[in-house]
Amino acid sequence: MMHTIPVGKVFEAIIIWLRANFDGFFNLTRLGLTGFIDAFENTLLFIPAVAIIALLAVVAWRAAGRGIAIFTVLSMGLIYNMGLWPQTMQTLALVLTSAIIALIVGIPIGICAARNDKFDRMVRPLLDFMQTMPAFVYLIPAVLFFKLGKVPGAVATVIFSMPPSVRLTNLGIRQVPHDVVEAARSFGSTSRQLLFKIQLPIAIPTILAGVNQTIMLSLSMVVIAAMIGAGGLGEEVLKGITQLKIGRGFESGVAVVLLAMVLDRITQSLANINRRKNKQA
């Protein structure tokens, strides 16, 4: 008879041990994240929809040109017209909160991985694990640690969306031409000067591509997180499925797609602008 390795039971034991010994830390994290997400959400809901659409259109115009600006106005206008504006702002607040945390943690890890091969080899399997694990699985420990609501949704989204920011920061720094690095060293640059004045400025287009992917993955996970009470557009999609509200479910799906396309076009254009600047320099 084949001996079964109790992987699931070991994982369960670790989760129970963490809950028993770090409950205070999880409660404190939950309170902090709840305050941050609520403040973000209330700010977006307080600003008139016209002002937010105009602001996004200006950013899109400056970053990507008139075509994307018009597309932004039409997309956000359609979302408002369908009566999904509050849910869209809730989703946007959760996406931006999760993406900001993922980038704050992920970019420094990517820098460390680029500058230390041993650390890179240690981090890579963990990133593979984070990227290939089914998204629904992240919801289980998140709910056990942080209960139901927006916070477990944000935590699960941060874990799911972080790998691209680490990988692309690592890749961007490693792709800096070797002769440029050697020239900087020969002029006496310190390690800090080499990083902040040479490697990071040249790597910014690749890092921005990581920012784009992090935001897109955050948006996809936020919709799944509606299953644990994260609210927003994901909740409307879920209602469409569970209550057979086909029309509402379809409209919510369209709103998610439009929001994703607007965020994708704007962040992609920012990366392209930086790439052109680097070529001209």
mmCIF file of C-alpha atoms in Angstrom:
data_model
loop_
_atom_site.group_PDB
_atom_site.id
_atom_site.type_symbol
_atom_site.label_atom_id
_atom_site.label_comp_id
_atom_site.label_asym_id
_atom_site.label_seq_id
_atom_site.Cartn_x
_atom_site.Cartn_y
_atom_site.Cartn_z
ATOM 1 C CA MET A 1 0.000 0.000 0.000
ATOM 2 C CA MET A 2 1.403 3.376 -1.043
ATOM 3 C CA HIS A 3 2.118 5.808 1.786
ATOM 4 C CA THR A 4 0.302 9.125 1.284
ATOM 5 C CA ILE A 5 2.178 12.332 2.081
ATOM 6 C CA PRO A 6 -0.253 14.503 4.135
ATOM 7 C CA VAL A 7 0.385 17.779 2.259
ATOM 8 C CA GLY A 8 -3.114 19.121 2.916
ATOM 9 C CA LYS A 9 -3.046 18.231 6.621
ATOM 10 C CA VAL A 10 0.353 19.889 7.062
ATOM 11 C CA PHE A 11 -0.932 23.060 5.371
ATOM 12 C CA GLU A 12 -4.046 22.997 7.570
ATOM 13 C CA ALA A 13 -1.905 22.601 10.698
ATOM 14 C CA ILE A 14 0.239 25.591 9.660
ATOM 15 C CA ILE A 15 -2.876 27.740 9.109
ATOM 16 C CA ILE A 16 -4.308 26.763 12.518
ATOM 17 C CA TRP A 17 -0.966 27.480 14.228
ATOM 18 C CA LEU A 18 -0.725 30.899 12.552
ATOM 19 C CA ARG A 19 -4.274 31.769 13.612
ATOM 20 C CA ALA A 20 -3.602 30.732 17.192
ATOM 21 C CA ASN A 21 -0.303 32.634 17.525
ATOM 22 C CA PHE A 22 -0.704 35.694 15.290
ATOM 23 C CA ASP A 23 -4.372 36.561 15.709
ATOM 24 C CA GLY A 24 -3.510 40.042 17.021
ATOM 25 C CA PHE A 25 -1.352 40.770 13.972
ATOM 26 C CA PHE A 26 -4.103 39.642 11.575
ATOM 27 C CA ASN A 27 -6.707 41.772 13.387
ATOM 28 C CA LEU A 28 -4.419 44.814 13.254
ATOM 29 C CA THR A 29 -3.734 44.252 9.537
ATOM 30 C CA ARG A 30 -7.463 43.874 8.900
ATOM 31 C CA LEU A 31 -8.264 47.158 10.638
ATOM 32 C CA GLY A 32 -5.488 49.025 8.805
ATOM 33 C CA LEU A 33 -6.454 47.681 5.380
ATOM 34 C CA THR A 34 -10.158 48.285 6.000
ATOM 35 C CA GLY A 35 -9.447 51.935 6.808
ATOM 36 C CA PHE A 36 -7.234 52.357 3.733
ATOM 37 C CA ILE A 37 -9.693 50.717 1.316
ATOM 38 C CA ASP A 38 -12.701 52.585 2.769
ATOM 39 C CA ALA A 39 -10.864 55.934 2.522
ATOM 40 C CA PHE A 40 -9.914 55.207 -1.096
ATOM 41 C CA GLU A 41 -13.456 54.099 -1.944
ATOM 42 C CA ASN A 42 -15.160 57.048 -0.208
ATOM 43 C CA THR A 43 -12.865 59.486 -2.024
ATOM 44 C CA LEU A 44 -13.693 57.977 -5.420
ATOM 45 C CA LEU A 45 -17.419 57.964 -4.616
ATOM 46 C CA PHE A 46 -17.317 61.541 -3.279
ATOM 47 C CA ILE A 47 -15.805 62.978 -6.482
ATOM 48 C CA PRO A 48 -18.481 63.504 -9.160
ATOM 49 C CA ALA A 49 -18.444 60.921 -11.945
ATOM 50 C CA VAL A 50 -17.968 63.666 -14.570
ATOM 51 C CA ALA A 51 -14.796 64.837 -12.843
ATOM 52 C CA ILE A 52 -13.308 61.317 -12.691
ATOM 53 C CA ILE A 53 -14.168 60.664 -16.358
ATOM 54 C CA ALA A 54 -12.603 64.006 -17.334
ATOM 55 C CA LEU A 55 -9.475 63.255 -15.285
ATOM 56 C CA LEU A 56 -9.068 59.796 -16.838
ATOM 57 C CA ALA A 57 -9.611 61.285 -20.302
ATOM 58 C CA VAL A 58 -6.891 63.906 -19.732
ATOM 59 C CA VAL A 59 -4.455 61.241 -18.488
ATOM 60 C CA ALA A 60 -5.316 59.017 -21.469
ATOM 61 C CA TRP A 61 -4.892 61.975 -23.881
ATOM 62 C CA ARG A 62 -1.469 62.855 -22.480
ATOM 63 C CA ALA A 63 -0.296 59.240 -22.347
ATOM 64 C CA ALA A 64 -1.840 57.665 -25.439
ATOM 65 C CA GLY A 65 -3.417 60.360 -27.607
ATOM 66 C CA ARG A 66 -6.880 61.492 -28.679
ATOM 67 C CA GLY A 67 -8.199 58.057 -29.754
ATOM 68 C CA ILE A 68 -7.694 56.451 -26.330
ATOM 69 C CA ALA A 69 -9.051 59.596 -24.629
ATOM 70 C CA ILE A 70 -12.289 59.328 -26.644
ATOM 71 C CA PHE A 71 -12.444 55.584 -25.922
ATOM 72 C CA THR A 72 -12.010 56.334 -22.194
ATOM 73 C CA VAL A 73 -14.858 58.870 -22.173
ATOM 74 C CA LEU A 74 -17.197 56.518 -24.092
ATOM 75 C CA SER A 75 -16.307 53.484 -21.914
ATOM 76 C CA MET A 76 -16.672 55.217 -18.557
ATOM 77 C CA GLY A 77 -19.777 57.028 -19.809
ATOM 78 C CA LEU A 78 -21.381 53.696 -20.744
ATOM 79 C CA ILE A 79 -20.570 52.271 -17.290
ATOM 80 C CA TYR A 80 -22.228 55.315 -15.683
ATOM 81 C CA ASN A 81 -25.213 55.010 -18.006
ATOM 82 C CA MET A 82 -25.714 51.340 -17.038
ATOM 83 C CA GLY A 83 -26.012 52.381 -13.373
ATOM 84 C CA LEU A 84 -22.818 50.582 -12.342
ATOM 85 C CA TRP A 85 -20.734 53.601 -11.336
ATOM 86 C CA PRO A 86 -20.664 52.966 -7.521
ATOM 87 C CA GLN A 87 -19.749 49.294 -8.046
ATOM 88 C CA THR A 88 -17.046 50.292 -10.548
ATOM 89 C CA MET A 89 -15.500 52.751 -8.082
ATOM 90 C CA GLN A 90 -15.573 50.044 -5.353
ATOM 91 C CA THR A 91 -13.753 47.698 -7.722
ATOM 92 C CA LEU A 92 -11.298 50.406 -8.776
ATOM 93 C CA ALA A 93 -10.509 51.209 -5.109
ATOM 94 C CA LEU A 94 -9.815 47.540 -4.362
ATOM 95 C CA VAL A 95 -7.744 47.086 -7.539
ATOM 96 C CA LEU A 96 -5.602 50.154 -6.894
ATOM 97 C CA THR A 97 -5.116 49.297 -3.204
ATOM 98 C CA SER A 98 -4.046 45.745 -4.037
ATOM 99 C CA ALA A 99 -1.820 46.845 -6.940
ATOM 100 C CA ILE A 100 -0.095 49.529 -4.839
ATOM 101 C CA ILE A 101 0.690 47.026 -2.046
ATOM 102 C CA ALA A 102 1.848 44.405 -4.593
ATOM 103 C CA LEU A 103 4.188 46.941 -6.219
ATOM 104 C CA ILE A 104 5.542 48.278 -2.898
ATOM 105 C CA VAL A 105 6.489 44.720 -1.914
ATOM 106 C CA GLY A 106 7.254 43.278 -5.367
ATOM 107 C CA ILE A 107 9.611 45.892 -6.869
ATOM 108 C CA PRO A 108 12.187 45.790 -4.006
ATOM 109 C CA ILE A 109 12.137 41.970 -4.164
ATOM 110 C CA GLY A 110 12.750 42.201 -7.924
ATOM 111 C CA ILE A 111 15.684 44.570 -7.346
ATOM 112 C CA CYS A 112 17.215 42.179 -4.782
ATOM 113 C CA ALA A 113 16.727 39.242 -7.183
ATOM 114 C CA ALA A 114 18.450 41.153 -10.002
ATOM 115 C CA ARG A 115 21.464 41.942 -7.846
ATOM 116 C CA ASN A 116 21.839 38.559 -6.155
ATOM 117 C CA ASP A 117 21.707 35.302 -8.161
ATOM 118 C CA LYS A 118 21.265 33.112 -5.065
ATOM 119 C CA PHE A 119 18.273 35.160 -3.936
ATOM 120 C CA ASP A 120 16.893 34.971 -7.492
ATOM 121 C CA ARG A 121 17.135 31.160 -7.456
ATOM 122 C CA MET A 122 15.358 31.081 -4.073
ATOM 123 C CA VAL A 123 12.536 33.406 -5.114
ATOM 124 C CA ARG A 124 11.821 31.877 -8.542
ATOM 125 C CA PRO A 125 10.077 28.661 -7.320
ATOM 126 C CA LEU A 126 7.954 30.742 -4.940
ATOM 127 C CA LEU A 127 6.857 32.995 -7.817
ATOM 128 C CA ASP A 128 6.066 29.919 -9.944
ATOM 129 C CA PHE A 129 3.939 28.607 -7.072
ATOM 130 C CA MET A 130 2.123 31.943 -6.675
ATOM 131 C CA GLN A 131 1.398 32.216 -10.405
ATOM 132 C CA THR A 132 0.237 28.669 -11.039
ATOM 133 C CA MET A 133 -1.844 28.049 -7.912
ATOM 134 C CA PRO A 134 -5.575 28.298 -8.818
ATOM 135 C CA ALA A 135 -6.820 31.744 -7.809
ATOM 136 C CA PHE A 136 -9.713 30.353 -5.743
ATOM 137 C CA VAL A 137 -7.283 28.587 -3.377
ATOM 138 C CA TYR A 138 -5.935 31.933 -2.117
ATOM 139 C CA LEU A 139 -9.375 32.779 -0.787
ATOM 140 C CA ILE A 140 -9.325 29.947 1.791
ATOM 141 C CA PRO A 141 -6.463 31.123 4.084
ATOM 142 C CA ALA A 142 -7.403 34.768 3.415
ATOM 143 C CA VAL A 143 -10.898 34.171 4.839
ATOM 144 C CA LEU A 144 -9.543 32.184 7.811
ATOM 145 C CA PHE A 145 -7.096 34.962 8.726
ATOM 146 C CA PHE A 146 -9.156 38.060 7.879
ATOM 147 C CA LYS A 147 -12.814 36.837 7.863
ATOM 148 C CA LEU A 148 -15.204 37.818 5.067
ATOM 149 C CA GLY A 149 -15.187 41.178 3.241
ATOM 150 C CA LYS A 150 -12.864 43.405 1.265
ATOM 151 C CA VAL A 151 -9.673 42.773 3.270
ATOM 152 C CA PRO A 152 -9.305 39.030 2.509
ATOM 153 C CA GLY A 153 -10.112 39.903 -1.112
ATOM 154 C CA ALA A 154 -7.322 42.492 -1.158
ATOM 155 C CA VAL A 155 -4.815 40.127 0.515
ATOM 156 C CA ALA A 156 -5.580 37.290 -1.923
ATOM 157 C CA THR A 157 -5.320 39.780 -4.814
ATOM 158 C CA VAL A 158 -1.924 41.049 -3.626
ATOM 159 C CA ILE A 159 -0.493 37.495 -3.516
ATOM 160 C CA PHE A 160 -1.964 36.615 -6.915
ATOM 161 C CA SER A 161 -0.855 39.802 -8.699
ATOM 162 C CA MET A 162 2.643 40.294 -7.240
ATOM 163 C CA PRO A 163 4.784 37.896 -9.381
ATOM 164 C CA PRO A 164 4.816 40.026 -12.593
ATOM 165 C CA SER A 165 6.177 43.062 -10.715
ATOM 166 C CA VAL A 166 9.001 40.935 -9.232
ATOM 167 C CA ARG A 167 9.839 39.125 -12.477
ATOM 168 C CA LEU A 168 9.777 42.188 -14.748
ATOM 169 C CA THR A 169 11.762 44.372 -12.324
ATOM 170 C CA ASN A 170 14.363 41.593 -12.145
ATOM 171 C CA LEU A 171 14.379 41.223 -15.947
ATOM 172 C CA GLY A 172 14.533 44.983 -16.607
ATOM 173 C CA ILE A 173 17.618 45.469 -14.414
ATOM 174 C CA ARG A 174 19.355 42.380 -15.820
ATOM 175 C CA GLN A 175 18.766 43.671 -19.372
ATOM 176 C CA VAL A 176 20.679 46.910 -18.770
ATOM 177 C CA PRO A 177 23.633 46.746 -21.239
ATOM 178 C CA HIS A 178 26.783 45.398 -19.594
ATOM 179 C CA ASP A 179 29.007 48.095 -21.148
ATOM 180 C CA VAL A 180 26.830 50.827 -19.591
ATOM 181 C CA VAL A 181 27.197 49.212 -16.149
ATOM 182 C CA GLU A 182 30.957 48.807 -16.606
ATOM 183 C CA ALA A 183 31.307 52.450 -17.753
ATOM 184 C CA ALA A 184 29.438 53.656 -14.637
ATOM 185 C CA ARG A 185 31.676 51.524 -12.400
ATOM 186 C CA SER A 186 34.838 52.755 -14.117
ATOM 187 C CA PHE A 187 33.767 56.344 -13.309
ATOM 188 C CA GLY A 188 33.560 55.407 -9.646
ATOM 189 C CA SER A 189 29.779 54.960 -9.204
ATOM 190 C CA THR A 190 28.786 53.374 -5.922
ATOM 191 C CA SER A 191 26.355 50.476 -5.856
ATOM 192 C CA ARG A 192 23.514 52.827 -4.857
ATOM 193 C CA GLN A 193 24.359 55.335 -7.637
ATOM 194 C CA LEU A 194 24.566 52.510 -10.173
ATOM 195 C CA LEU A 195 21.098 51.301 -9.174
ATOM 196 C CA PHE A 196 19.241 54.619 -8.912
ATOM 197 C CA LYS A 197 20.995 56.617 -11.674
ATOM 198 C CA ILE A 198 21.719 53.938 -14.276
ATOM 199 C CA GLN A 199 19.897 50.638 -13.875
ATOM 200 C CA LEU A 200 16.441 51.734 -12.680
ATOM 201 C CA PRO A 201 16.018 54.605 -15.209
ATOM 202 C CA ILE A 202 16.927 52.256 -18.094
ATOM 203 C CA ALA A 203 14.725 49.470 -16.700
ATOM 204 C CA ILE A 204 11.642 51.665 -16.172
ATOM 205 C CA PRO A 205 9.807 50.607 -19.400
ATOM 206 C CA THR A 206 10.073 46.931 -18.371
ATOM 207 C CA ILE A 207 9.097 47.758 -14.778
ATOM 208 C CA LEU A 208 6.050 49.654 -16.084
ATOM 209 C CA ALA A 209 5.101 46.566 -18.099
ATOM 210 C CA GLY A 210 5.135 44.747 -14.744
ATOM 211 C CA VAL A 211 2.907 47.468 -13.264
ATOM 212 C CA ASN A 212 0.483 46.953 -16.155
ATOM 213 C CA GLN A 213 0.366 43.176 -15.600
ATOM 214 C CA THR A 214 -0.043 43.611 -11.843
ATOM 215 C CA ILE A 215 -3.062 45.885 -12.343
ATOM 216 C CA MET A 216 -4.636 43.485 -14.862
ATOM 217 C CA LEU A 217 -4.181 40.474 -12.566
ATOM 218 C CA SER A 218 -5.561 42.517 -9.647
ATOM 219 C CA LEU A 219 -8.697 43.272 -11.646
ATOM 220 C CA SER A 220 -9.224 39.627 -12.575
ATOM 221 C CA MET A 221 -8.759 38.497 -8.951
ATOM 222 C CA VAL A 222 -10.995 41.213 -7.497
ATOM 223 C CA VAL A 223 -13.903 39.793 -9.481
ATOM 224 C CA ILE A 224 -13.229 36.306 -8.065
ATOM 225 C CA ALA A 225 -12.905 37.835 -4.576
ATOM 226 C CA ALA A 226 -16.566 38.847 -4.755
ATOM 227 C CA MET A 227 -17.280 35.265 -3.645
ATOM 228 C CA ILE A 228 -16.041 36.197 -0.150
ATOM 229 C CA GLY A 229 -17.877 39.515 0.053
ATOM 230 C CA ALA A 230 -15.423 41.902 -1.626
ATOM 231 C CA GLY A 231 -18.339 43.648 -3.382
ATOM 232 C CA GLY A 232 -18.000 45.825 -6.480
ATOM 233 C CA LEU A 233 -18.586 44.629 -10.034
ATOM 234 C CA GLY A 234 -17.681 41.046 -9.081
ATOM 235 C CA GLU A 235 -20.693 40.914 -6.762
ATOM 236 C CA GLU A 236 -22.963 42.024 -9.621
ATOM 237 C CA VAL A 237 -21.527 39.287 -11.860
ATOM 238 C CA LEU A 238 -22.068 36.776 -9.056
ATOM 239 C CA LYS A 239 -25.694 37.916 -8.619
ATOM 240 C CA GLY A 240 -26.193 37.497 -12.347
ATOM 241 C CA ILE A 241 -25.075 33.860 -12.043
ATOM 242 C CA THR A 242 -26.802 32.882 -8.779
ATOM 243 C CA GLN A 243 -30.073 34.778 -9.354
ATOM 244 C CA LEU A 244 -30.199 34.214 -13.126
ATOM 245 C CA LYS A 245 -30.189 37.979 -13.787
ATOM 246 C CA ILE A 246 -28.713 37.486 -17.232
ATOM 247 C CA GLY A 247 -28.887 41.105 -18.366
ATOM 248 C CA ARG A 248 -27.368 42.515 -15.170
ATOM 249 C CA GLY A 249 -24.649 39.895 -15.199
ATOM 250 C CA PHE A 250 -23.767 40.712 -18.810
ATOM 251 C CA GLU A 251 -23.694 44.469 -18.129
ATOM 252 C CA SER A 252 -21.390 43.913 -15.147
ATOM 253 C CA GLY A 253 -19.101 41.754 -17.270
ATOM 254 C CA VAL A 254 -18.973 44.488 -19.930
ATOM 255 C CA ALA A 255 -18.135 47.068 -17.234
ATOM 256 C CA VAL A 256 -15.233 44.894 -16.012
ATOM 257 C CA VAL A 257 -13.907 44.560 -19.569
ATOM 258 C CA LEU A 258 -14.181 48.305 -20.267
ATOM 259 C CA LEU A 259 -12.466 49.228 -16.984
ATOM 260 C CA ALA A 260 -9.687 46.719 -17.731
ATOM 261 C CA MET A 261 -9.186 48.097 -21.248
ATOM 262 C CA VAL A 262 -9.011 51.712 -20.021
ATOM 263 C CA LEU A 263 -6.452 50.855 -17.309
ATOM 264 C CA ASP A 264 -4.485 48.652 -19.723
ATOM 265 C CA ARG A 265 -4.260 51.266 -22.494
ATOM 266 C CA ILE A 266 -3.204 54.045 -20.110
ATOM 267 C CA THR A 267 -0.509 52.024 -18.295
ATOM 268 C CA GLN A 268 0.789 50.505 -21.553
ATOM 269 C CA SER A 269 1.109 53.963 -23.077
ATOM 270 C CA LEU A 270 3.092 55.200 -20.066
ATOM 271 C CA ALA A 271 5.576 52.348 -20.627
ATOM 272 C CA ASN A 272 5.817 53.139 -24.355
ATOM 273 C CA ILE A 273 6.472 56.845 -23.681
ATOM 274 C CA ASN A 274 9.327 55.935 -21.350
ATOM 275 C CA ARG A 275 10.739 53.449 -23.873
ATOM 276 C CA ARG A 276 10.811 56.161 -26.586
ATOM 277 C CA LYS A 277 12.528 58.595 -24.193
ATOM 278 C CA ASN A 278 15.227 56.018 -23.425
ATOM 279 C CA LYS A 279 15.854 55.454 -27.144
ATOM 280 C CA GLN A 280 16.159 59.199 -27.790
ATOM 281 C CA ALA A 281 18.555 59.674 -24.812
#
